[in-house]
């Protein structure tokens, strides 16, 4: 009986799966229909947000960090504003202990005096045509007004010859809004409507980054140094500072550096388009503030990063954020 021949089975190895595009992963995590359930279920929101955070963490970092304001950049901003028609002789810019900027009265300012008047030419609007074509791009791709303004800010940040470069260099490097909060801070809101809104805010930021990046393409995104960190920074600036002026969203240098104060200064749009801040009276050396309006405690927390004392906002929905405080 002859020797049986043995044949070795040849098992063809399966090729490794193709690498997942980081943008695809973020898009999948940010657009899953399960987010609809997350608006009503904290446990689902937690799980989805953890998946999204892991996907975002794998995105490449390509932009240089935003340095934040310095004494030199504040002086340059003030000089630029004054040289371009801003009435700002009653104020000066100073640094908080944390390095951020505050507006201070240079001398005693009487009630109903004009503190700052910022001409329309200094307002940064996404609807105005620009050398980098952001306005045209936003119109072509039907970008939401907030996203268009954030993209315009990104464009101005990389242009050393930008008309607004001194303003951009005085903007904070980070913002106390949900897209910048540590996960532990977001989790402190669990059990409130504000928790789910904070989760949705982080989701929306990631989703909009994918939308804008894909619409721009790799070359244009690279020219703008557009990565998620830069996009998050621009969204934070717009979210905390934008105002609707004459039907368009705008960032207003100097004026938007005034912090909130209950029953403090009020603003009006002059006939020539200038944004004017009036005051209730400020002593020299004291901080110039303005009233951010009749907003709920949750709105202040999620869009400005702080909550005024409850006694100052009768009827505000402070209960929705008490769990976190």
mmCIF file of C-alpha atoms in Angstrom:
data_model
loop_
_atom_site.group_PDB
_atom_site.id
_atom_site.type_symbol
_atom_site.label_atom_id
_atom_site.label_comp_id
_atom_site.label_asym_id
_atom_site.label_seq_id
_atom_site.Cartn_x
_atom_site.Cartn_y
_atom_site.Cartn_z
ATOM 1 C CA UNK A 1 0.000 0.000 0.000
ATOM 2 C CA UNK A 2 1.551 3.187 -1.062
ATOM 3 C CA UNK A 3 2.303 6.087 1.195
ATOM 4 C CA UNK A 4 -0.509 8.481 1.364
ATOM 5 C CA UNK A 5 0.372 11.834 0.019
ATOM 6 C CA UNK A 6 -0.339 14.662 2.262
ATOM 7 C CA UNK A 7 -1.378 17.994 0.993
ATOM 8 C CA UNK A 8 -1.085 21.085 3.037
ATOM 9 C CA UNK A 9 -4.107 23.213 2.993
ATOM 10 C CA UNK A 10 -3.320 26.632 1.866
ATOM 11 C CA UNK A 11 -5.259 29.228 3.689
ATOM 12 C CA UNK A 12 -5.327 32.513 1.914
ATOM 13 C CA UNK A 13 -4.854 35.296 4.393
ATOM 14 C CA UNK A 14 -7.493 37.974 4.358
ATOM 15 C CA UNK A 15 -6.108 41.374 3.523
ATOM 16 C CA UNK A 16 -6.204 43.803 6.425
ATOM 17 C CA UNK A 17 -9.138 46.172 6.390
ATOM 18 C CA UNK A 18 -8.395 49.566 4.887
ATOM 19 C CA UNK A 19 -7.560 52.269 7.426
ATOM 20 C CA UNK A 20 -10.523 54.282 8.588
ATOM 21 C CA UNK A 21 -10.481 57.920 7.566
ATOM 22 C CA UNK A 22 -10.517 59.925 10.840
ATOM 23 C CA UNK A 23 -13.092 62.294 9.367
ATOM 24 C CA UNK A 24 -15.322 59.336 8.503
ATOM 25 C CA UNK A 25 -15.100 58.096 12.075
ATOM 26 C CA UNK A 26 -16.032 61.491 13.499
ATOM 27 C CA UNK A 27 -18.872 61.865 11.017
ATOM 28 C CA UNK A 28 -20.254 58.429 11.887
ATOM 29 C CA UNK A 29 -20.056 59.146 15.623
ATOM 30 C CA UNK A 30 -21.648 62.574 15.283
ATOM 31 C CA UNK A 31 -24.479 61.692 12.919
ATOM 32 C CA UNK A 32 -25.781 58.381 14.245
ATOM 33 C CA UNK A 33 -29.584 58.435 14.627
ATOM 34 C CA UNK A 34 -29.074 57.381 18.248
ATOM 35 C CA UNK A 35 -28.441 61.064 19.059
ATOM 36 C CA UNK A 36 -32.194 61.527 18.783
ATOM 37 C CA UNK A 37 -32.585 59.170 21.747
ATOM 38 C CA UNK A 38 -29.751 60.958 23.552
ATOM 39 C CA UNK A 39 -31.856 64.102 23.800
ATOM 40 C CA UNK A 40 -34.040 62.209 26.276
ATOM 41 C CA UNK A 41 -31.708 59.637 27.808
ATOM 42 C CA UNK A 42 -28.549 60.579 29.740
ATOM 43 C CA UNK A 43 -27.081 57.063 29.563
ATOM 44 C CA UNK A 44 -27.320 57.005 25.775
ATOM 45 C CA UNK A 45 -25.820 60.503 25.575
ATOM 46 C CA UNK A 46 -22.847 59.422 27.694
ATOM 47 C CA UNK A 47 -22.122 56.384 25.522
ATOM 48 C CA UNK A 48 -22.407 58.339 22.275
ATOM 49 C CA UNK A 49 -20.279 61.192 23.528
ATOM 50 C CA UNK A 50 -17.526 58.826 24.685
ATOM 51 C CA UNK A 51 -17.441 57.287 21.188
ATOM 52 C CA UNK A 52 -17.319 60.736 19.632
ATOM 53 C CA UNK A 53 -14.535 61.896 21.952
ATOM 54 C CA UNK A 54 -12.387 58.899 20.975
ATOM 55 C CA UNK A 55 -12.911 59.638 17.285
ATOM 56 C CA UNK A 56 -12.095 63.331 17.690
ATOM 57 C CA UNK A 57 -8.929 62.483 19.637
ATOM 58 C CA UNK A 58 -7.595 60.639 16.553
ATOM 59 C CA UNK A 59 -7.917 63.662 14.281
ATOM 60 C CA UNK A 60 -4.514 65.062 13.275
ATOM 61 C CA UNK A 61 -3.376 68.317 14.861
ATOM 62 C CA UNK A 62 -1.941 70.596 12.170
ATOM 63 C CA UNK A 63 -2.544 74.174 13.340
ATOM 64 C CA UNK A 64 -0.241 76.110 15.652
ATOM 65 C CA UNK A 65 -1.839 76.923 19.010
ATOM 66 C CA UNK A 66 -3.571 80.278 19.459
ATOM 67 C CA UNK A 67 -1.320 82.244 21.841
ATOM 68 C CA UNK A 68 -3.978 84.416 23.481
ATOM 69 C CA UNK A 69 -3.692 88.122 24.357
ATOM 70 C CA UNK A 70 -0.594 89.876 25.675
ATOM 71 C CA UNK A 71 0.057 93.435 26.838
ATOM 72 C CA UNK A 72 1.653 94.111 23.444
ATOM 73 C CA UNK A 73 -1.305 92.748 21.472
ATOM 74 C CA UNK A 74 -3.758 94.733 23.621
ATOM 75 C CA UNK A 75 -1.815 97.939 22.956
ATOM 76 C CA UNK A 76 -1.739 97.170 19.224
ATOM 77 C CA UNK A 77 -5.495 96.489 19.165
ATOM 78 C CA UNK A 78 -6.283 99.749 20.946
ATOM 79 C CA UNK A 79 -4.062 101.756 18.592
ATOM 80 C CA UNK A 80 -5.563 100.030 15.523
ATOM 81 C CA UNK A 81 -9.127 100.702 16.685
ATOM 82 C CA UNK A 82 -8.399 104.370 17.426
ATOM 83 C CA UNK A 83 -6.584 104.866 14.114
ATOM 84 C CA UNK A 84 -9.618 103.465 12.286
ATOM 85 C CA UNK A 85 -12.234 105.745 13.780
ATOM 86 C CA UNK A 86 -13.208 103.964 17.000
ATOM 87 C CA UNK A 87 -14.187 106.341 19.817
ATOM 88 C CA UNK A 88 -12.445 104.659 22.740
ATOM 89 C CA UNK A 89 -10.631 107.418 24.625
ATOM 90 C CA UNK A 90 -12.670 106.734 27.776
ATOM 91 C CA UNK A 91 -11.403 103.181 28.153
ATOM 92 C CA UNK A 92 -8.222 101.155 28.355
ATOM 93 C CA UNK A 93 -7.524 97.447 28.031
ATOM 94 C CA UNK A 94 -6.033 95.596 30.975
ATOM 95 C CA UNK A 95 -5.197 92.018 31.846
ATOM 96 C CA UNK A 96 -7.061 89.821 34.300
ATOM 97 C CA UNK A 97 -5.023 87.592 36.592
ATOM 98 C CA UNK A 98 -5.666 84.727 34.152
ATOM 99 C CA UNK A 99 -4.213 86.769 31.289
ATOM 100 C CA UNK A 100 -7.528 87.543 29.605
ATOM 101 C CA UNK A 101 -8.639 91.061 28.706
ATOM 102 C CA UNK A 102 -10.974 93.404 30.525
ATOM 103 C CA UNK A 103 -12.183 96.881 29.605
ATOM 104 C CA UNK A 104 -11.503 99.508 32.261
ATOM 105 C CA UNK A 105 -12.579 103.152 32.551
ATOM 106 C CA UNK A 106 -9.605 105.425 31.873
ATOM 107 C CA UNK A 107 -11.311 108.160 33.925
ATOM 108 C CA UNK A 108 -14.708 108.802 35.492
ATOM 109 C CA UNK A 109 -17.482 108.146 32.977
ATOM 110 C CA UNK A 110 -20.834 109.781 33.621
ATOM 111 C CA UNK A 111 -24.187 108.099 33.215
ATOM 112 C CA UNK A 112 -25.359 108.006 29.567
ATOM 113 C CA UNK A 113 -21.910 108.946 28.278
ATOM 114 C CA UNK A 114 -20.701 107.077 25.214
ATOM 115 C CA UNK A 115 -18.053 104.606 26.369
ATOM 116 C CA UNK A 116 -17.162 103.020 23.034
ATOM 117 C CA UNK A 117 -18.354 103.639 19.494
ATOM 118 C CA UNK A 118 -17.114 101.069 16.988
ATOM 119 C CA UNK A 119 -17.646 102.057 13.321
ATOM 120 C CA UNK A 120 -19.221 99.554 10.964
ATOM 121 C CA UNK A 121 -15.960 99.261 8.999
ATOM 122 C CA UNK A 122 -14.410 97.500 12.004
ATOM 123 C CA UNK A 123 -17.186 94.907 12.360
ATOM 124 C CA UNK A 124 -16.054 91.478 11.170
ATOM 125 C CA UNK A 125 -18.883 89.903 9.131
ATOM 126 C CA UNK A 126 -18.888 86.711 7.114
ATOM 127 C CA UNK A 127 -21.215 88.280 4.552
ATOM 128 C CA UNK A 128 -18.611 90.834 3.446
ATOM 129 C CA UNK A 129 -16.445 89.785 0.513
ATOM 130 C CA UNK A 130 -12.866 88.911 1.467
ATOM 131 C CA UNK A 131 -9.572 88.124 -0.300
ATOM 132 C CA UNK A 132 -9.694 84.424 0.650
ATOM 133 C CA UNK A 133 -13.209 83.974 -0.729
ATOM 134 C CA UNK A 134 -14.871 82.816 2.502
ATOM 135 C CA UNK A 135 -18.044 84.809 1.835
ATOM 136 C CA UNK A 136 -18.427 83.346 -1.652
ATOM 137 C CA UNK A 137 -17.694 79.843 -0.329
ATOM 138 C CA UNK A 138 -20.300 80.230 2.422
ATOM 139 C CA UNK A 139 -22.916 81.326 -0.097
ATOM 140 C CA UNK A 140 -22.085 78.519 -2.531
ATOM 141 C CA UNK A 141 -22.275 75.843 0.166
ATOM 142 C CA UNK A 142 -25.187 77.460 1.997
ATOM 143 C CA UNK A 143 -23.290 77.539 5.291
ATOM 144 C CA UNK A 144 -25.130 78.447 8.464
ATOM 145 C CA UNK A 145 -24.334 82.051 9.463
ATOM 146 C CA UNK A 146 -22.474 80.989 12.630
ATOM 147 C CA UNK A 147 -20.328 78.501 10.717
ATOM 148 C CA UNK A 148 -19.610 81.075 8.021
ATOM 149 C CA UNK A 149 -18.431 83.593 10.618
ATOM 150 C CA UNK A 150 -16.264 80.964 12.326
ATOM 151 C CA UNK A 151 -14.662 80.096 8.983
ATOM 152 C CA UNK A 152 -14.056 83.787 8.275
ATOM 153 C CA UNK A 153 -12.306 84.064 11.643
ATOM 154 C CA UNK A 154 -10.091 81.097 10.745
ATOM 155 C CA UNK A 155 -9.143 82.850 7.507
ATOM 156 C CA UNK A 156 -8.260 86.092 9.281
ATOM 157 C CA UNK A 157 -6.168 84.191 11.844
ATOM 158 C CA UNK A 158 -3.751 82.847 9.204
ATOM 159 C CA UNK A 159 -3.397 86.107 7.248
ATOM 160 C CA UNK A 160 -0.632 88.214 8.790
ATOM 161 C CA UNK A 161 -1.788 91.142 6.656
ATOM 162 C CA UNK A 162 -5.413 90.799 7.772
ATOM 163 C CA UNK A 163 -7.146 94.075 8.586
ATOM 164 C CA UNK A 164 -8.409 92.416 11.787
ATOM 165 C CA UNK A 165 -5.153 90.710 12.820
ATOM 166 C CA UNK A 166 -4.738 92.846 15.953
ATOM 167 C CA UNK A 167 -8.244 91.898 17.049
ATOM 168 C CA UNK A 168 -7.641 88.205 16.340
ATOM 169 C CA UNK A 169 -4.433 88.256 18.380
ATOM 170 C CA UNK A 170 -6.343 89.590 21.385
ATOM 171 C CA UNK A 171 -8.916 86.820 21.393
ATOM 172 C CA UNK A 172 -8.646 84.171 24.132
ATOM 173 C CA UNK A 173 -6.986 80.874 23.297
ATOM 174 C CA UNK A 174 -9.813 78.933 24.944
ATOM 175 C CA UNK A 175 -13.442 79.463 25.931
ATOM 176 C CA UNK A 176 -15.487 78.239 28.869
ATOM 177 C CA UNK A 177 -18.227 76.629 26.767
ATOM 178 C CA UNK A 178 -19.183 72.930 26.383
ATOM 179 C CA UNK A 179 -16.883 72.220 23.434
ATOM 180 C CA UNK A 180 -13.897 73.086 25.668
ATOM 181 C CA UNK A 181 -15.078 71.505 28.913
ATOM 182 C CA UNK A 182 -13.366 68.407 30.254
ATOM 183 C CA UNK A 183 -15.593 65.360 30.227
ATOM 184 C CA UNK A 184 -15.757 65.444 34.040
ATOM 185 C CA UNK A 185 -17.232 68.939 33.895
ATOM 186 C CA UNK A 186 -19.854 67.900 31.373
ATOM 187 C CA UNK A 187 -20.758 64.882 33.506
ATOM 188 C CA UNK A 188 -21.469 67.144 36.494
ATOM 189 C CA UNK A 189 -24.573 68.320 34.649
ATOM 190 C CA UNK A 190 -26.095 64.831 34.431
ATOM 191 C CA UNK A 191 -29.743 64.804 35.361
ATOM 192 C CA UNK A 192 -30.447 68.175 33.796
ATOM 193 C CA UNK A 193 -31.550 69.363 30.374
ATOM 194 C CA UNK A 194 -28.289 71.308 30.262
ATOM 195 C CA UNK A 195 -26.324 68.037 30.237
ATOM 196 C CA UNK A 196 -27.961 66.852 27.048
ATOM 197 C CA UNK A 197 -27.629 70.307 25.492
ATOM 198 C CA UNK A 198 -23.908 70.308 26.326
ATOM 199 C CA UNK A 199 -23.530 66.878 24.708
ATOM 200 C CA UNK A 200 -25.390 68.036 21.616
ATOM 201 C CA UNK A 201 -23.170 71.133 21.438
ATOM 202 C CA UNK A 202 -20.027 68.977 21.331
ATOM 203 C CA UNK A 203 -21.662 66.754 18.725
ATOM 204 C CA UNK A 204 -22.633 69.750 16.580
ATOM 205 C CA UNK A 205 -19.091 71.153 16.717
ATOM 206 C CA UNK A 206 -17.617 67.871 15.480
ATOM 207 C CA UNK A 207 -20.270 67.457 12.785
ATOM 208 C CA UNK A 208 -19.749 70.992 11.494
ATOM 209 C CA UNK A 209 -15.973 70.460 11.367
ATOM 210 C CA UNK A 210 -16.443 67.452 9.088
ATOM 211 C CA UNK A 211 -18.910 69.380 6.916
ATOM 212 C CA UNK A 212 -16.616 72.382 6.467
ATOM 213 C CA UNK A 213 -13.453 70.306 6.008
ATOM 214 C CA UNK A 214 -15.034 68.123 3.356
ATOM 215 C CA UNK A 215 -16.520 71.119 1.559
ATOM 216 C CA UNK A 216 -13.207 72.970 1.537
ATOM 217 C CA UNK A 217 -11.063 70.035 0.467
ATOM 218 C CA UNK A 218 -7.588 69.169 1.674
ATOM 219 C CA UNK A 219 -5.711 71.989 -0.040
ATOM 220 C CA UNK A 220 -7.957 74.812 1.198
ATOM 221 C CA UNK A 221 -8.159 73.321 4.689
ATOM 222 C CA UNK A 222 -4.375 73.220 4.828
ATOM 223 C CA UNK A 223 -4.144 76.842 3.665
ATOM 224 C CA UNK A 224 -6.401 77.837 6.566
ATOM 225 C CA UNK A 225 -4.531 75.631 9.066
ATOM 226 C CA UNK A 226 -7.937 74.150 9.701
ATOM 227 C CA UNK A 227 -7.932 71.263 12.125
ATOM 228 C CA UNK A 228 -10.462 70.466 14.837
ATOM 229 C CA UNK A 229 -8.620 72.513 17.488
ATOM 230 C CA UNK A 230 -8.606 75.617 15.296
ATOM 231 C CA UNK A 231 -12.249 75.060 14.342
ATOM 232 C CA UNK A 232 -13.260 74.604 17.979
ATOM 233 C CA UNK A 233 -11.470 77.836 18.863
ATOM 234 C CA UNK A 234 -13.234 79.788 16.100
ATOM 235 C CA UNK A 235 -16.621 78.367 17.063
ATOM 236 C CA UNK A 236 -15.979 79.297 20.697
ATOM 237 C CA UNK A 237 -15.143 82.866 19.743
ATOM 238 C CA UNK A 238 -18.233 83.221 17.567
ATOM 239 C CA UNK A 239 -20.552 81.461 20.003
ATOM 240 C CA UNK A 240 -19.588 83.742 22.890
ATOM 241 C CA UNK A 241 -19.165 87.024 20.951
ATOM 242 C CA UNK A 242 -21.373 87.164 17.867
ATOM 243 C CA UNK A 243 -24.176 89.696 17.595
ATOM 244 C CA UNK A 244 -26.797 90.291 14.937
ATOM 245 C CA UNK A 245 -26.255 93.770 13.515
ATOM 246 C CA UNK A 246 -28.359 94.973 10.632
ATOM 247 C CA UNK A 247 -29.425 91.441 9.793
ATOM 248 C CA UNK A 248 -25.910 89.933 9.732
ATOM 249 C CA UNK A 249 -23.842 88.258 12.427
ATOM 250 C CA UNK A 250 -20.719 90.169 13.371
ATOM 251 C CA UNK A 251 -17.772 90.239 15.748
ATOM 252 C CA UNK A 252 -17.130 93.737 17.109
ATOM 253 C CA UNK A 253 -13.601 94.547 18.348
ATOM 254 C CA UNK A 254 -13.242 96.226 21.777
ATOM 255 C CA UNK A 255 -16.998 96.225 22.360
ATOM 256 C CA UNK A 256 -17.139 92.432 22.643
ATOM 257 C CA UNK A 257 -14.415 92.453 25.313
ATOM 258 C CA UNK A 258 -16.755 93.980 27.896
ATOM 259 C CA UNK A 259 -17.883 91.461 30.510
ATOM 260 C CA UNK A 260 -21.443 91.058 31.738
ATOM 261 C CA UNK A 261 -22.888 93.247 34.448
ATOM 262 C CA UNK A 262 -26.466 93.334 35.664
ATOM 263 C CA UNK A 263 -28.134 96.627 34.676
ATOM 264 C CA UNK A 264 -24.801 97.832 33.292
ATOM 265 C CA UNK A 265 -24.155 99.535 29.970
ATOM 266 C CA UNK A 266 -26.606 99.227 27.094
ATOM 267 C CA UNK A 267 -25.775 99.186 23.383
ATOM 268 C CA UNK A 268 -27.452 100.660 20.329
ATOM 269 C CA UNK A 269 -26.783 100.653 16.614
ATOM 270 C CA UNK A 270 -26.297 104.206 15.339
ATOM 271 C CA UNK A 271 -27.649 105.421 12.018
ATOM 272 C CA UNK A 272 -24.182 105.220 10.458
ATOM 273 C CA UNK A 273 -23.870 101.551 11.497
ATOM 274 C CA UNK A 274 -21.568 102.172 14.459
ATOM 275 C CA UNK A 275 -22.172 100.073 17.560
ATOM 276 C CA UNK A 276 -22.358 102.378 20.557
ATOM 277 C CA UNK A 277 -22.050 101.360 24.213
ATOM 278 C CA UNK A 278 -23.611 103.690 26.792
ATOM 279 C CA UNK A 279 -22.977 103.369 30.515
ATOM 280 C CA UNK A 280 -24.804 103.796 33.803
ATOM 281 C CA UNK A 281 -21.707 105.526 35.170
ATOM 282 C CA UNK A 282 -18.263 104.058 35.897
ATOM 283 C CA UNK A 283 -15.502 105.397 38.135
ATOM 284 C CA UNK A 284 -12.015 105.653 36.738
ATOM 285 C CA UNK A 285 -10.116 102.389 37.116
ATOM 286 C CA UNK A 286 -13.283 100.299 37.435
ATOM 287 C CA UNK A 287 -14.273 97.675 34.897
ATOM 288 C CA UNK A 288 -16.662 98.714 32.143
ATOM 289 C CA UNK A 289 -19.426 96.129 31.803
ATOM 290 C CA UNK A 290 -22.545 95.718 29.723
ATOM 291 C CA UNK A 291 -25.774 93.809 30.266
ATOM 292 C CA UNK A 292 -25.849 90.677 28.109
ATOM 293 C CA UNK A 293 -29.644 90.708 28.147
ATOM 294 C CA UNK A 294 -32.506 88.818 29.727
ATOM 295 C CA UNK A 295 -31.270 85.258 29.321
ATOM 296 C CA UNK A 296 -31.828 82.094 31.323
ATOM 297 C CA UNK A 297 -29.178 80.691 33.639
ATOM 298 C CA UNK A 298 -28.784 77.656 31.359
ATOM 299 C CA UNK A 299 -28.262 79.931 28.357
ATOM 300 C CA UNK A 300 -25.570 81.880 30.221
ATOM 301 C CA UNK A 301 -23.837 78.656 31.238
ATOM 302 C CA UNK A 302 -23.851 76.997 27.835
ATOM 303 C CA UNK A 303 -23.153 80.056 25.684
ATOM 304 C CA UNK A 304 -21.093 82.343 27.922
ATOM 305 C CA UNK A 305 -19.535 79.939 30.409
ATOM 306 C CA UNK A 306 -20.872 81.453 33.623
ATOM 307 C CA UNK A 307 -24.075 81.793 35.614
ATOM 308 C CA UNK A 308 -25.116 85.123 37.182
ATOM 309 C CA UNK A 309 -26.294 84.942 40.810
ATOM 310 C CA UNK A 310 -29.876 83.573 40.796
ATOM 311 C CA UNK A 311 -31.167 86.621 42.632
ATOM 312 C CA UNK A 312 -30.268 88.727 39.623
ATOM 313 C CA UNK A 313 -32.425 86.708 37.241
ATOM 314 C CA UNK A 314 -35.839 86.228 38.777
ATOM 315 C CA UNK A 315 -37.730 83.474 37.027
ATOM 316 C CA UNK A 316 -34.655 82.177 35.191
ATOM 317 C CA UNK A 317 -34.352 78.415 34.904
ATOM 318 C CA UNK A 318 -31.539 78.132 37.425
ATOM 319 C CA UNK A 319 -32.896 74.736 38.510
ATOM 320 C CA UNK A 320 -31.628 73.179 35.300
ATOM 321 C CA UNK A 321 -28.018 73.842 36.281
ATOM 322 C CA UNK A 322 -28.168 73.630 40.077
ATOM 323 C CA UNK A 323 -27.000 70.014 39.874
ATOM 324 C CA UNK A 324 -23.645 71.197 38.573
ATOM 325 C CA UNK A 325 -23.024 74.026 41.000
#
